[in-house]
PDB file of C-alpha atoms in Angstrom:
ATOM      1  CA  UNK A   1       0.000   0.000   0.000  1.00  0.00           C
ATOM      2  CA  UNK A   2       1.242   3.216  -0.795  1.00  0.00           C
ATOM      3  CA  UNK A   3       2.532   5.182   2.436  1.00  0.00           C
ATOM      4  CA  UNK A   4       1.639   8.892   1.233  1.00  0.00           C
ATOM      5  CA  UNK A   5      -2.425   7.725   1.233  1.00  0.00           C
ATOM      6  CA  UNK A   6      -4.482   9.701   3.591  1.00  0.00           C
ATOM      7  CA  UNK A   7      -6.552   7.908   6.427  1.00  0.00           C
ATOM      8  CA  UNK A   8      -9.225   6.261   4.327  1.00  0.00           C
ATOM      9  CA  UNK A   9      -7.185   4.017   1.986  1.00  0.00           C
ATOM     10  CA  UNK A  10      -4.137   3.237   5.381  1.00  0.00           C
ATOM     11  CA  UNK A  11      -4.819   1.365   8.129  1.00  0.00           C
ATOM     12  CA  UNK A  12      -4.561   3.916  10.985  1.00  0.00           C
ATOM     13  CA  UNK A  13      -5.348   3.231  14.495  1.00  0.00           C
ATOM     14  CA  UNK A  14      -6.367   6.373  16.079  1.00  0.00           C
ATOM     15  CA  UNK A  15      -7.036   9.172  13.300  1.00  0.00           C
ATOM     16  CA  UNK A  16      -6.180  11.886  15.852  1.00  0.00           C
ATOM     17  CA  UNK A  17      -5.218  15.337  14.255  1.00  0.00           C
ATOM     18  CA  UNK A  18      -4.821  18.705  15.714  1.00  0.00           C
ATOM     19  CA  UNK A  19      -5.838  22.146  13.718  1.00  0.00           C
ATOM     20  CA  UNK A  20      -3.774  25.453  13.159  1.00  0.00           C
ATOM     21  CA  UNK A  21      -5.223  28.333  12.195  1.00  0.00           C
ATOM     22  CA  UNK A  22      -2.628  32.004  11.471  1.00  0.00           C
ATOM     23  CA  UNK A  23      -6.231  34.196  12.410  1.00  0.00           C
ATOM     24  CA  UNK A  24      -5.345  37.803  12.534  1.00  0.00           C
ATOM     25  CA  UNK A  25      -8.085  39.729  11.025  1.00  0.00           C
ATOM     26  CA  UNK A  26     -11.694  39.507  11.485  1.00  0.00           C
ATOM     27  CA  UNK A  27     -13.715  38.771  14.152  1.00  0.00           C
ATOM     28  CA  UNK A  28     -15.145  35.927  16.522  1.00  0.00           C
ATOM     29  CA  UNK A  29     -17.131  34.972  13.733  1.00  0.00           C
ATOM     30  CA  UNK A  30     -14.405  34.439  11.158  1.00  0.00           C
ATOM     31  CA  UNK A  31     -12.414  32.302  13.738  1.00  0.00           C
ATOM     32  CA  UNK A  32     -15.723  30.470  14.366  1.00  0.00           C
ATOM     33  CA  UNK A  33     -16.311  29.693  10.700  1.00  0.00           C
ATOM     34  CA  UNK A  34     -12.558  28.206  10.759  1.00  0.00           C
ATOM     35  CA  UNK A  35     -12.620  26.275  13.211  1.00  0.00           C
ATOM     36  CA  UNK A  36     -16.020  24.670  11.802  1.00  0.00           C
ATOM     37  CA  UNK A  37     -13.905  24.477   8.174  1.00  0.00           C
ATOM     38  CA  UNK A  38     -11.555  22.119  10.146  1.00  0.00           C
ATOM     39  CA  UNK A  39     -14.463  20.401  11.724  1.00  0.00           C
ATOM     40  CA  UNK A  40     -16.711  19.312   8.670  1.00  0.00           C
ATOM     41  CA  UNK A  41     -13.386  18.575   7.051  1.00  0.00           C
ATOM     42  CA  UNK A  42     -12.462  15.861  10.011  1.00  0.00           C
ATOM     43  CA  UNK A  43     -16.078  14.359  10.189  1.00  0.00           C
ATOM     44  CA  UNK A  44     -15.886  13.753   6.155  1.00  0.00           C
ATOM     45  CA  UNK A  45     -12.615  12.316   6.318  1.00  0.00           C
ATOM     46  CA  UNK A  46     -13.271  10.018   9.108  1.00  0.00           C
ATOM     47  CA  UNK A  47     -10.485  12.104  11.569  1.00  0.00           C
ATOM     48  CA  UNK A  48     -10.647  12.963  14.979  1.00  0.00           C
ATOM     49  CA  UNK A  49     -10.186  16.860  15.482  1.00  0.00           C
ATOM     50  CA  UNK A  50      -8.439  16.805  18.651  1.00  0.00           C
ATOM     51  CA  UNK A  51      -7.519  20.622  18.971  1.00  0.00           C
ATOM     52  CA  UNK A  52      -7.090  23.890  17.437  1.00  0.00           C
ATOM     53  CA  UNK A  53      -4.014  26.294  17.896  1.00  0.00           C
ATOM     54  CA  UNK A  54      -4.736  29.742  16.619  1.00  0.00           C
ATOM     55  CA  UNK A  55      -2.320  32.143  16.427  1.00  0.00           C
ATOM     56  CA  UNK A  56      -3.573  35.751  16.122  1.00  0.00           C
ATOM     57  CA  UNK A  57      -0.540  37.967  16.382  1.00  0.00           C
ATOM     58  CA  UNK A  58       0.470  39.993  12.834  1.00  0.00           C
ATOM     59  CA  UNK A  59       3.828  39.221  12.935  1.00  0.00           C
ATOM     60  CA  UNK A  60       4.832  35.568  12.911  1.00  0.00           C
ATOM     61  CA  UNK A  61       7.938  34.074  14.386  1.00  0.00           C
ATOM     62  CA  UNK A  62       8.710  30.367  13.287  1.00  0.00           C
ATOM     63  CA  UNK A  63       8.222  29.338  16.717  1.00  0.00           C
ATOM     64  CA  UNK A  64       5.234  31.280  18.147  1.00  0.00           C
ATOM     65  CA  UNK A  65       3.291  29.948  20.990  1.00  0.00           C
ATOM     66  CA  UNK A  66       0.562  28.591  19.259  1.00  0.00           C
ATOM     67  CA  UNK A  67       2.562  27.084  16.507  1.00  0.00           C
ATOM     68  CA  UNK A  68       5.192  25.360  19.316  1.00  0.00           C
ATOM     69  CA  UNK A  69       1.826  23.908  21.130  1.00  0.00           C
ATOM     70  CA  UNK A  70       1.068  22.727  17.830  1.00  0.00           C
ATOM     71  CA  UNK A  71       4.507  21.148  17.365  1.00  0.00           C
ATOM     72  CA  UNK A  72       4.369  19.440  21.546  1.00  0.00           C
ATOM     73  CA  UNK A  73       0.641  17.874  20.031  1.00  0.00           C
ATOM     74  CA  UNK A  74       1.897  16.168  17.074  1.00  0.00           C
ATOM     75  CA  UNK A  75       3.896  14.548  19.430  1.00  0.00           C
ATOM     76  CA  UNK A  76       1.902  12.848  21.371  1.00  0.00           C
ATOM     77  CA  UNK A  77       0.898   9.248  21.255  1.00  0.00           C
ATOM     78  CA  UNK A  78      -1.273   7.954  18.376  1.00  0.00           C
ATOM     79  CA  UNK A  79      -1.230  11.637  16.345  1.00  0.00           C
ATOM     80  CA  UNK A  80      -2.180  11.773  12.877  1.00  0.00           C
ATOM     81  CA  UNK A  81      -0.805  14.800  11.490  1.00  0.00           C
ATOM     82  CA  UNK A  82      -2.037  18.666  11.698  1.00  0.00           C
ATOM     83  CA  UNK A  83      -5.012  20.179   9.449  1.00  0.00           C
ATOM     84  CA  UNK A  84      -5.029  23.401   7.884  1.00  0.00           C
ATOM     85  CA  UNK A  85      -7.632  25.572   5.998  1.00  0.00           C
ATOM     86  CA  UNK A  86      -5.071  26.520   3.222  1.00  0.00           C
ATOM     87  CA  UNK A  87      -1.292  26.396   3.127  1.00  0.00           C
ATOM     88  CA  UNK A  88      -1.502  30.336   4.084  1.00  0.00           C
ATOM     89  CA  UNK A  89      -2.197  29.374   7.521  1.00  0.00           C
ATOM     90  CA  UNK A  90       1.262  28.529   8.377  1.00  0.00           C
ATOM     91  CA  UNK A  91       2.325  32.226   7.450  1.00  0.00           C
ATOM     92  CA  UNK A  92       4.315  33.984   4.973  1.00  0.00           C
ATOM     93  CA  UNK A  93       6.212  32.422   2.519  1.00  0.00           C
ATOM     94  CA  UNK A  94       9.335  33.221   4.598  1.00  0.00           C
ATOM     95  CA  UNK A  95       8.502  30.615   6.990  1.00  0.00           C
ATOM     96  CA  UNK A  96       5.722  28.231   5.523  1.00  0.00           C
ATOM     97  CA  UNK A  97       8.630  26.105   4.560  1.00  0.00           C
ATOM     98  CA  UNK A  98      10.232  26.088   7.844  1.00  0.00           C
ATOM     99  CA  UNK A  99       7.239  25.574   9.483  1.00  0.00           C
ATOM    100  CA  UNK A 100       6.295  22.129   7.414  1.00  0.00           C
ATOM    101  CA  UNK A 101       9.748  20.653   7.729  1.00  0.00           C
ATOM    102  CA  UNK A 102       9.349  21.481  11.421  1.00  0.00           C
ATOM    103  CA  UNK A 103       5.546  19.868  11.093  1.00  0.00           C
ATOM    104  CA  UNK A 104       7.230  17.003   8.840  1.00  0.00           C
ATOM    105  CA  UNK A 105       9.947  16.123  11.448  1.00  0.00           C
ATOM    106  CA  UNK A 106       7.415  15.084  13.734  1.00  0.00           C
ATOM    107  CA  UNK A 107       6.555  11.958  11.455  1.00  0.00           C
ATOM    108  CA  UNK A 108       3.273  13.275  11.059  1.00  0.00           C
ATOM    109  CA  UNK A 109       1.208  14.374   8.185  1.00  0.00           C
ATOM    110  CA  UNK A 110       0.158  17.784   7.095  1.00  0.00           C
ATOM    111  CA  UNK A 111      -3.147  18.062   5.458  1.00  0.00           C
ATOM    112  CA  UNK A 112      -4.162  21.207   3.602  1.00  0.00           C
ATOM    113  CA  UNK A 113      -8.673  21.271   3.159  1.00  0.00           C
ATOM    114  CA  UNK A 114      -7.861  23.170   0.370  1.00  0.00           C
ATOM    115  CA  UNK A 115      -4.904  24.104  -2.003  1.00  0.00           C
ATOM    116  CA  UNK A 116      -3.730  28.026  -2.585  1.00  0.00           C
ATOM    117  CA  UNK A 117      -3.346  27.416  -5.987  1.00  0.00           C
ATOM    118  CA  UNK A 118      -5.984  25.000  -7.723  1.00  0.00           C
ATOM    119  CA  UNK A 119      -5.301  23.544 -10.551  1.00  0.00           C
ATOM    120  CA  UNK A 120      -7.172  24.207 -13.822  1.00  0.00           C
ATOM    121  CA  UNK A 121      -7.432  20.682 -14.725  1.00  0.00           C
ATOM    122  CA  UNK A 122      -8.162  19.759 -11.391  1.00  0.00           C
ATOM    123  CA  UNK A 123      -9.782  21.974  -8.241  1.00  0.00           C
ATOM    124  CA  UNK A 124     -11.189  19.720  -5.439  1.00  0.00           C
ATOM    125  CA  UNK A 125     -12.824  20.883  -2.855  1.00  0.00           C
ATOM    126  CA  UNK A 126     -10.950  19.557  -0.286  1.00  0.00           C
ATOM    127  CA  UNK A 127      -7.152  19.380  -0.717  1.00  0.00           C
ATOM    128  CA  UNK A 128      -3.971  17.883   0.810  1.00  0.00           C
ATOM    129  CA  UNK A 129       0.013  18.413   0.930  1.00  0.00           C
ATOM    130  CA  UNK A 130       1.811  17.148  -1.803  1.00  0.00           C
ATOM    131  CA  UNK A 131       2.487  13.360  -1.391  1.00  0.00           C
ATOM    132  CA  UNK A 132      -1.152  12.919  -0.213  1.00  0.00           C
ATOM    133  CA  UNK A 133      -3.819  11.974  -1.912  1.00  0.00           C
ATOM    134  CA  UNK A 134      -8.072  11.826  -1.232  1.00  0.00           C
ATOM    135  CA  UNK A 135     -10.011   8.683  -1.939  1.00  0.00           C
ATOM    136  CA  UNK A 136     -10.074   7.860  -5.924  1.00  0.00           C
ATOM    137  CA  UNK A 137      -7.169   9.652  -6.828  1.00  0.00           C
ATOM    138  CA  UNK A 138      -4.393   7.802  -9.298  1.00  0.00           C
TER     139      UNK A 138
END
């Protein structure tokens, strides 16, 4: 079986994943629909949404506090891999990349509900990092 499957086509014990969300404009309500984004997205794809870490603050270190709690839950026993809205969550370019080898070192997954840039051949709905694929892709 190929390893880079997502959760529906592996044989995974405890689906357990943990959300991140960069949230620093708009209000309650924004975070709110967010945090339900990661929700629907965990109850479709049979995963169990264990937490979210929001950071809010404008400027982003590659270690803020929400992302390092992030990084301390993905260590944990029987974790899955993080879940994010869109790739833009992580931050700026200038550390997105950090941030998923820092993610990836972990040994867990990072899934993406949808991609920043769709392709025209192909937009799903749903999306996830490079290397993993939804249900009925080839």
């Amino acid at each position: 079986m190929d390893d880079d499957l997502i959760t529906e086509r592996r044989s995974v014990a405890c689906p357990q994943v943990f959300g991140y969300l960069r949230h620093v404009t708009g209000g309650p309500a924004r975070h709110s629909a967010l945090v339900d984004c990661l929700t629907e997205y965990c109850r479709l794809h049979e995963l169990t949404l264990c937490g979210v870490f929001t950071d809010r603050e404008a400027t982003v270190a590659v270690r803020s506090p929400a992302f390092a709690g992030l990084l301390d839950a993905l260590g944990l026993p029987d974790t899955y891999g993080a879940v994010v809205p869109a790739l833009s969550h992580l931050g700026p370019k200038r550390v997105v990349s950090e941030r998923q080898r820092q993610i990836t070192a972990t040994n867990t997954r990072l899934i993406m509900i949808r991609p920043d840039r769709p392709t025209p051949e192909r937009a799903p709905r749903f999306g996830v990092s490079p290397g993993l694929r939804r249900q009925g892709d080839t």
